[in-house]
Amino acid sequence: MKKRIICKNATLGYEDGIVTENLNFTVNSGDYLCILGENGSGKSTLIKALLGLKPTVSGEIVWEGLSARDIGYLPQQTPVQRDFPASVREIVLSGCLSGCGLRPFYNKADKQLADDNMKKLHIEHLARKCYRELSGGQQQRVLLARALCATGEILLLDEPATALDPKAQTDLYELIAELNHAGITIIMVSHDISASLKYATHILHIAKKQLFFGTVNDYITSSTGFAEEV
């Protein structure tokens, strides 16, 4: 069975109104989807719906060949979270919790997975460092490694480059692209249109008047993409 997420005529909202409606798109295994749109357009709400944390008002979101354990999530950080007093290794290891079940401890495989993902994200030398002493870019790498401990299938990233300096942003985008090239499906909310066009395979642009979903090339030549470029 194919592993994919299918959004069918989905409408999202809260008690005080609809945020976005008539969403139709499919994310296949290996895709890199960037979700674009203005503030308040429903991007973060969509991420919550894709995670199964928020029901649709109408329509449906289907996980085909996937379970909750196949999806890792990197949310936007709050100032309190950035000041968390734990070691890098402890935070990365915590990504294994969902797979522990009733087992009240990390086993050898969990610890090896954490070590492997720290090496993959080039942060193994920071393992004993306190998380709150790291730079913003280093913290995002730690959180990516944690998300990879939860899954090797799909990563949902909610504006992961926010508040990073330009070099740290570029480094993070390159790292995410490497993960995608290694076979991990990426779904990322972003405000960075140029980076989205450079790294993504598909674009979902949520706007009040017009929705767009398609390949990057189709987006560039569409009226929506042309307007953004102008």
PDB file of C-alpha atoms in Angstrom:
ATOM      1  CA  MET A   1       0.000   0.000   0.000  1.00  0.00           C
ATOM      2  CA  LYS A   2       1.170   3.501  -0.816  1.00  0.00           C
ATOM      3  CA  LYS A   3       2.039   5.754   2.081  1.00  0.00           C
ATOM      4  CA  ARG A   4       0.449   9.139   1.609  1.00  0.00           C
ATOM      5  CA  ILE A   5      -1.738  11.830   3.139  1.00  0.00           C
ATOM      6  CA  ILE A   6      -4.859  12.792   1.209  1.00  0.00           C
ATOM      7  CA  CYS A   7      -6.817  15.955   1.964  1.00  0.00           C
ATOM      8  CA  LYS A   8     -10.310  15.834   0.441  1.00  0.00           C
ATOM      9  CA  ASN A   9     -12.471  18.972   0.330  1.00  0.00           C
ATOM     10  CA  ALA A  10     -11.337  19.881   3.835  1.00  0.00           C
ATOM     11  CA  THR A  11     -12.691  22.929   5.616  1.00  0.00           C
ATOM     12  CA  LEU A  12     -10.927  24.048   8.800  1.00  0.00           C
ATOM     13  CA  GLY A  13     -12.071  26.449  11.469  1.00  0.00           C
ATOM     14  CA  TYR A  14     -12.984  27.195  15.056  1.00  0.00           C
ATOM     15  CA  GLU A  15     -16.176  28.035  16.898  1.00  0.00           C
ATOM     16  CA  ASP A  16     -15.918  31.660  15.813  1.00  0.00           C
ATOM     17  CA  GLY A  17     -15.600  30.928  12.100  1.00  0.00           C
ATOM     18  CA  ILE A  18     -13.990  29.208   9.142  1.00  0.00           C
ATOM     19  CA  VAL A  19     -10.236  29.649   8.607  1.00  0.00           C
ATOM     20  CA  THR A  20      -9.844  27.980   5.214  1.00  0.00           C
ATOM     21  CA  GLU A  21     -11.968  25.738   3.033  1.00  0.00           C
ATOM     22  CA  ASN A  22     -12.004  23.437   0.003  1.00  0.00           C
ATOM     23  CA  LEU A  23      -8.490  22.105   0.552  1.00  0.00           C
ATOM     24  CA  ASN A  24      -7.604  19.302  -1.861  1.00  0.00           C
ATOM     25  CA  PHE A  25      -4.112  17.888  -2.114  1.00  0.00           C
ATOM     26  CA  THR A  26      -2.098  14.682  -1.776  1.00  0.00           C
ATOM     27  CA  VAL A  27       1.334  14.253  -0.214  1.00  0.00           C
ATOM     28  CA  ASN A  28       3.071  11.117  -1.472  1.00  0.00           C
ATOM     29  CA  SER A  29       6.053   9.376   0.059  1.00  0.00           C
ATOM     30  CA  GLY A  30       9.238  11.328  -0.708  1.00  0.00           C
ATOM     31  CA  ASP A  31       7.492  14.631  -1.474  1.00  0.00           C
ATOM     32  CA  TYR A  32       8.656  17.958  -0.081  1.00  0.00           C
ATOM     33  CA  LEU A  33       5.582  20.163   0.335  1.00  0.00           C
ATOM     34  CA  CYS A  34       5.859  23.800   1.393  1.00  0.00           C
ATOM     35  CA  ILE A  35       2.700  25.463   2.696  1.00  0.00           C
ATOM     36  CA  LEU A  36       2.611  29.192   1.960  1.00  0.00           C
ATOM     37  CA  GLY A  37       0.115  31.927   2.810  1.00  0.00           C
ATOM     38  CA  GLU A  38      -0.428  35.090   4.795  1.00  0.00           C
ATOM     39  CA  ASN A  39      -0.676  35.161   8.581  1.00  0.00           C
ATOM     40  CA  GLY A  40      -4.086  33.919   9.657  1.00  0.00           C
ATOM     41  CA  SER A  41      -4.673  31.992   6.436  1.00  0.00           C
ATOM     42  CA  GLY A  42      -4.831  28.673   8.276  1.00  0.00           C
ATOM     43  CA  LYS A  43      -1.358  27.187   7.740  1.00  0.00           C
ATOM     44  CA  SER A  44      -0.710  26.184  11.354  1.00  0.00           C
ATOM     45  CA  THR A  45      -4.325  25.036  11.722  1.00  0.00           C
ATOM     46  CA  LEU A  46      -3.778  22.754   8.745  1.00  0.00           C
ATOM     47  CA  ILE A  47      -0.659  21.273  10.352  1.00  0.00           C
ATOM     48  CA  LYS A  48      -2.693  20.451  13.475  1.00  0.00           C
ATOM     49  CA  ALA A  49      -5.358  18.831  11.299  1.00  0.00           C
ATOM     50  CA  LEU A  50      -2.735  16.786   9.431  1.00  0.00           C
ATOM     51  CA  LEU A  51      -1.450  15.561  12.807  1.00  0.00           C
ATOM     52  CA  GLY A  52      -4.952  14.531  13.831  1.00  0.00           C
ATOM     53  CA  LEU A  53      -4.955  17.110  16.651  1.00  0.00           C
ATOM     54  CA  LYS A  54      -7.837  19.103  15.178  1.00  0.00           C
ATOM     55  CA  PRO A  55     -10.900  17.733  13.362  1.00  0.00           C
ATOM     56  CA  THR A  56     -12.033  19.125  10.031  1.00  0.00           C
ATOM     57  CA  VAL A  57     -15.262  21.113   9.921  1.00  0.00           C
ATOM     58  CA  SER A  58     -16.128  19.197   6.756  1.00  0.00           C
ATOM     59  CA  GLY A  59     -14.302  16.988   4.298  1.00  0.00           C
ATOM     60  CA  GLU A  60     -11.576  14.642   5.495  1.00  0.00           C
ATOM     61  CA  ILE A  61      -7.852  14.043   5.868  1.00  0.00           C
ATOM     62  CA  VAL A  62      -6.849  10.437   5.243  1.00  0.00           C
ATOM     63  CA  TRP A  63      -3.616   8.744   6.326  1.00  0.00           C
ATOM     64  CA  GLU A  64      -3.140   5.984   3.776  1.00  0.00           C
ATOM     65  CA  GLY A  65      -0.678   3.306   4.891  1.00  0.00           C
ATOM     66  CA  LEU A  66       0.413   5.508   7.805  1.00  0.00           C
ATOM     67  CA  SER A  67      -0.059   5.659  11.567  1.00  0.00           C
ATOM     68  CA  ALA A  68       0.662   8.324  14.190  1.00  0.00           C
ATOM     69  CA  ARG A  69       4.100   6.770  14.769  1.00  0.00           C
ATOM     70  CA  ASP A  70       5.065   7.519  11.174  1.00  0.00           C
ATOM     71  CA  ILE A  71       4.792  11.290  11.650  1.00  0.00           C
ATOM     72  CA  GLY A  72       7.250  13.516  13.487  1.00  0.00           C
ATOM     73  CA  TYR A  73       6.407  17.101  14.398  1.00  0.00           C
ATOM     74  CA  LEU A  74       8.556  20.167  14.947  1.00  0.00           C
ATOM     75  CA  PRO A  75       6.339  23.020  16.240  1.00  0.00           C
ATOM     76  CA  GLN A  76       7.203  26.667  16.637  1.00  0.00           C
ATOM     77  CA  GLN A  77       9.185  27.202  19.833  1.00  0.00           C
ATOM     78  CA  THR A  78       8.098  29.446  22.689  1.00  0.00           C
ATOM     79  CA  PRO A  79      10.641  31.418  24.771  1.00  0.00           C
ATOM     80  CA  VAL A  80      10.064  29.013  27.675  1.00  0.00           C
ATOM     81  CA  GLN A  81      10.879  25.999  25.503  1.00  0.00           C
ATOM     82  CA  ARG A  82      14.091  27.634  24.256  1.00  0.00           C
ATOM     83  CA  ASP A  83      15.209  27.882  27.901  1.00  0.00           C
ATOM     84  CA  PHE A  84      14.599  24.207  28.695  1.00  0.00           C
ATOM     85  CA  PRO A  85      17.286  22.928  31.154  1.00  0.00           C
ATOM     86  CA  ALA A  86      18.074  19.473  29.734  1.00  0.00           C
ATOM     87  CA  SER A  87      20.985  18.003  27.834  1.00  0.00           C
ATOM     88  CA  VAL A  88      20.892  17.660  24.058  1.00  0.00           C
ATOM     89  CA  ARG A  89      20.981  13.864  24.303  1.00  0.00           C
ATOM     90  CA  GLU A  90      18.085  13.814  26.764  1.00  0.00           C
ATOM     91  CA  ILE A  91      15.931  15.890  24.428  1.00  0.00           C
ATOM     92  CA  VAL A  92      16.799  13.832  21.357  1.00  0.00           C
ATOM     93  CA  LEU A  93      16.125  10.590  23.276  1.00  0.00           C
ATOM     94  CA  SER A  94      12.695  11.862  24.315  1.00  0.00           C
ATOM     95  CA  GLY A  95      11.633  11.443  20.699  1.00  0.00           C
ATOM     96  CA  CYS A  96      11.687   7.690  21.333  1.00  0.00           C
ATOM     97  CA  LEU A  97       9.009   7.896  24.047  1.00  0.00           C
ATOM     98  CA  SER A  98       6.121   7.179  21.693  1.00  0.00           C
ATOM     99  CA  GLY A  99       7.719   3.855  20.781  1.00  0.00           C
ATOM    100  CA  CYS A 100       8.402   2.761  24.360  1.00  0.00           C
ATOM    101  CA  GLY A 101       4.828   1.676  25.053  1.00  0.00           C
ATOM    102  CA  LEU A 102       4.603   0.403  28.624  1.00  0.00           C
ATOM    103  CA  ARG A 103       8.371   0.110  28.894  1.00  0.00           C
ATOM    104  CA  PRO A 104       9.468   2.737  31.494  1.00  0.00           C
ATOM    105  CA  PHE A 105      12.996   3.138  30.147  1.00  0.00           C
ATOM    106  CA  TYR A 106      15.014   3.618  26.979  1.00  0.00           C
ATOM    107  CA  ASN A 107      16.578   0.453  25.631  1.00  0.00           C
ATOM    108  CA  LYS A 108      19.818  -0.012  23.704  1.00  0.00           C
ATOM    109  CA  ALA A 109      18.085   0.447  20.338  1.00  0.00           C
ATOM    110  CA  ASP A 110      16.557   3.769  21.465  1.00  0.00           C
ATOM    111  CA  LYS A 111      19.941   5.079  22.574  1.00  0.00           C
ATOM    112  CA  GLN A 112      21.576   3.972  19.340  1.00  0.00           C
ATOM    113  CA  LEU A 113      18.827   5.663  17.313  1.00  0.00           C
ATOM    114  CA  ALA A 114      19.370   8.907  19.228  1.00  0.00           C
ATOM    115  CA  ASP A 115      23.124   8.721  18.640  1.00  0.00           C
ATOM    116  CA  ASP A 116      22.611   7.990  14.925  1.00  0.00           C
ATOM    117  CA  ASN A 117      20.235  10.928  14.481  1.00  0.00           C
ATOM    118  CA  MET A 118      22.570  13.302  16.313  1.00  0.00           C
ATOM    119  CA  LYS A 119      25.317  12.277  13.869  1.00  0.00           C
ATOM    120  CA  LYS A 120      22.918  12.707  10.944  1.00  0.00           C
ATOM    121  CA  LEU A 121      22.160  16.258  12.105  1.00  0.00           C
ATOM    122  CA  HIS A 122      25.857  16.941  12.877  1.00  0.00           C
ATOM    123  CA  ILE A 123      25.269  17.644  16.579  1.00  0.00           C
ATOM    124  CA  GLU A 124      26.894  14.597  18.195  1.00  0.00           C
ATOM    125  CA  HIS A 125      29.577  16.883  19.695  1.00  0.00           C
ATOM    126  CA  LEU A 126      26.817  18.756  21.546  1.00  0.00           C
ATOM    127  CA  ALA A 127      25.336  15.663  23.230  1.00  0.00           C
ATOM    128  CA  ARG A 128      26.270  16.697  26.769  1.00  0.00           C
ATOM    129  CA  LYS A 129      25.587  20.405  26.289  1.00  0.00           C
ATOM    130  CA  CYS A 130      22.600  22.063  27.956  1.00  0.00           C
ATOM    131  CA  TYR A 131      19.898  22.801  25.391  1.00  0.00           C
ATOM    132  CA  ARG A 132      19.282  26.363  26.569  1.00  0.00           C
ATOM    133  CA  GLU A 133      22.955  27.249  25.999  1.00  0.00           C
ATOM    134  CA  LEU A 134      22.736  26.494  22.270  1.00  0.00           C
ATOM    135  CA  SER A 135      22.222  28.913  19.392  1.00  0.00           C
ATOM    136  CA  GLY A 136      18.850  29.021  17.648  1.00  0.00           C
ATOM    137  CA  GLY A 137      20.149  27.015  14.700  1.00  0.00           C
ATOM    138  CA  GLN A 138      21.636  24.359  16.965  1.00  0.00           C
ATOM    139  CA  GLN A 139      18.379  24.089  18.907  1.00  0.00           C
ATOM    140  CA  GLN A 140      16.444  23.469  15.680  1.00  0.00           C
ATOM    141  CA  ARG A 141      18.871  20.695  14.753  1.00  0.00           C
ATOM    142  CA  VAL A 142      18.280  19.111  18.168  1.00  0.00           C
ATOM    143  CA  LEU A 143      14.521  19.254  17.667  1.00  0.00           C
ATOM    144  CA  LEU A 144      14.866  17.761  14.177  1.00  0.00           C
ATOM    145  CA  ALA A 145      16.911  14.902  15.607  1.00  0.00           C
ATOM    146  CA  ARG A 146      14.209  14.401  18.250  1.00  0.00           C
ATOM    147  CA  ALA A 147      11.507  14.305  15.570  1.00  0.00           C
ATOM    148  CA  LEU A 148      13.535  11.751  13.599  1.00  0.00           C
ATOM    149  CA  CYS A 149      13.625   9.517  16.679  1.00  0.00           C
ATOM    150  CA  ALA A 150       9.825   9.516  16.563  1.00  0.00           C
ATOM    151  CA  THR A 151       9.623   8.628  12.864  1.00  0.00           C
ATOM    152  CA  GLY A 152      11.587   7.879   9.726  1.00  0.00           C
ATOM    153  CA  GLU A 153       8.668   8.563   7.386  1.00  0.00           C
ATOM    154  CA  ILE A 154       7.201  12.086   7.534  1.00  0.00           C
ATOM    155  CA  LEU A 155       8.295  15.320   9.217  1.00  0.00           C
ATOM    156  CA  LEU A 156       5.829  18.187   9.752  1.00  0.00           C
ATOM    157  CA  LEU A 157       7.676  21.443  10.365  1.00  0.00           C
ATOM    158  CA  ASP A 158       5.942  24.652  11.417  1.00  0.00           C
ATOM    159  CA  GLU A 159       8.147  27.574  10.305  1.00  0.00           C
ATOM    160  CA  PRO A 160      11.381  25.981  11.579  1.00  0.00           C
ATOM    161  CA  ALA A 161      13.626  28.823  10.352  1.00  0.00           C
ATOM    162  CA  THR A 162      11.774  31.623  12.165  1.00  0.00           C
ATOM    163  CA  ALA A 163      14.079  33.873  14.257  1.00  0.00           C
ATOM    164  CA  LEU A 164      17.251  32.315  12.821  1.00  0.00           C
ATOM    165  CA  ASP A 165      19.938  34.459  11.202  1.00  0.00           C
ATOM    166  CA  PRO A 166      20.364  34.105   7.408  1.00  0.00           C
ATOM    167  CA  LYS A 167      23.285  31.638   7.602  1.00  0.00           C
ATOM    168  CA  ALA A 168      21.500  29.456  10.161  1.00  0.00           C
ATOM    169  CA  GLN A 169      18.391  29.515   7.976  1.00  0.00           C
ATOM    170  CA  THR A 170      20.351  28.374   4.924  1.00  0.00           C
ATOM    171  CA  ASP A 171      22.096  25.637   6.914  1.00  0.00           C
ATOM    172  CA  LEU A 172      18.754  24.387   8.244  1.00  0.00           C
ATOM    173  CA  TYR A 173      17.134  24.381   4.808  1.00  0.00           C
ATOM    174  CA  GLU A 174      20.066  22.418   3.385  1.00  0.00           C
ATOM    175  CA  LEU A 175      19.800  19.906   6.219  1.00  0.00           C
ATOM    176  CA  ILE A 176      16.073  19.437   5.669  1.00  0.00           C
ATOM    177  CA  ALA A 177      16.738  18.940   1.946  1.00  0.00           C
ATOM    178  CA  GLU A 178      19.302  16.245   2.799  1.00  0.00           C
ATOM    179  CA  LEU A 179      16.703  14.428   4.898  1.00  0.00           C
ATOM    180  CA  ASN A 180      14.231  14.635   2.029  1.00  0.00           C
ATOM    181  CA  HIS A 181      16.795  13.277  -0.446  1.00  0.00           C
ATOM    182  CA  ALA A 182      17.354  10.395   2.002  1.00  0.00           C
ATOM    183  CA  GLY A 183      13.683   9.453   1.620  1.00  0.00           C
ATOM    184  CA  ILE A 184      11.879  11.362   4.368  1.00  0.00           C
ATOM    185  CA  THR A 185       8.688  13.160   3.350  1.00  0.00           C
ATOM    186  CA  ILE A 186       8.681  16.838   4.362  1.00  0.00           C
ATOM    187  CA  ILE A 187       5.645  19.045   4.977  1.00  0.00           C
ATOM    188  CA  MET A 188       6.750  22.516   6.008  1.00  0.00           C
ATOM    189  CA  VAL A 189       4.938  25.770   6.748  1.00  0.00           C
ATOM    190  CA  SER A 190       7.083  28.662   5.582  1.00  0.00           C
ATOM    191  CA  HIS A 191       7.076  32.400   4.877  1.00  0.00           C
ATOM    192  CA  ASP A 192      10.243  32.073   2.812  1.00  0.00           C
ATOM    193  CA  ILE A 193       9.027  31.875  -0.786  1.00  0.00           C
ATOM    194  CA  SER A 194      12.490  31.829  -2.377  1.00  0.00           C
ATOM    195  CA  ALA A 195      13.660  28.928  -0.190  1.00  0.00           C
ATOM    196  CA  SER A 196      10.398  27.086  -0.820  1.00  0.00           C
ATOM    197  CA  LEU A 197      10.866  27.358  -4.572  1.00  0.00           C
ATOM    198  CA  LYS A 198      14.479  26.204  -4.278  1.00  0.00           C
ATOM    199  CA  TYR A 199      13.988  23.136  -2.086  1.00  0.00           C
ATOM    200  CA  ALA A 200      10.374  21.927  -2.330  1.00  0.00           C
ATOM    201  CA  THR A 201       8.836  19.594  -4.896  1.00  0.00           C
ATOM    202  CA  HIS A 202       5.288  20.889  -4.337  1.00  0.00           C
ATOM    203  CA  ILE A 203       3.611  24.081  -3.140  1.00  0.00           C
ATOM    204  CA  LEU A 204       0.314  24.537  -1.328  1.00  0.00           C
ATOM    205  CA  HIS A 205      -0.562  28.244  -1.267  1.00  0.00           C
ATOM    206  CA  ILE A 206      -3.515  29.093   0.950  1.00  0.00           C
ATOM    207  CA  ALA A 207      -5.215  32.401   0.192  1.00  0.00           C
ATOM    208  CA  LYS A 208      -8.688  33.795   0.781  1.00  0.00           C
ATOM    209  CA  LYS A 209      -9.509  34.263  -2.889  1.00  0.00           C
ATOM    210  CA  GLN A 210      -7.480  31.492  -4.501  1.00  0.00           C
ATOM    211  CA  LEU A 211      -5.905  28.198  -3.455  1.00  0.00           C
ATOM    212  CA  PHE A 212      -3.029  26.633  -5.320  1.00  0.00           C
ATOM    213  CA  PHE A 213      -1.596  23.115  -5.118  1.00  0.00           C
ATOM    214  CA  GLY A 214       0.894  21.657  -7.557  1.00  0.00           C
ATOM    215  CA  THR A 215       4.542  21.263  -8.427  1.00  0.00           C
ATOM    216  CA  VAL A 216       7.015  24.078  -7.968  1.00  0.00           C
ATOM    217  CA  ASN A 217       7.259  24.550 -11.745  1.00  0.00           C
ATOM    218  CA  ASP A 218       3.479  24.805 -12.039  1.00  0.00           C
ATOM    219  CA  TYR A 219       3.422  27.315  -9.178  1.00  0.00           C
ATOM    220  CA  ILE A 220       6.026  29.551 -10.780  1.00  0.00           C
ATOM    221  CA  THR A 221       3.990  29.807 -13.988  1.00  0.00           C
ATOM    222  CA  SER A 222       0.618  30.153 -12.213  1.00  0.00           C
ATOM    223  CA  SER A 223      -1.143  33.444 -11.536  1.00  0.00           C
ATOM    224  CA  THR A 224      -0.651  32.872  -7.804  1.00  0.00           C
ATOM    225  CA  GLY A 225       3.077  32.279  -8.097  1.00  0.00           C
ATOM    226  CA  PHE A 226       3.547  35.120 -10.554  1.00  0.00           C
ATOM    227  CA  ALA A 227       1.821  37.539  -8.181  1.00  0.00           C
ATOM    228  CA  GLU A 228       4.113  36.472  -5.330  1.00  0.00           C
ATOM    229  CA  GLU A 229       7.223  36.887  -7.475  1.00  0.00           C
ATOM    230  CA  VAL A 230       6.131  40.368  -8.489  1.00  0.00           C
TER     231      VAL A 230
END
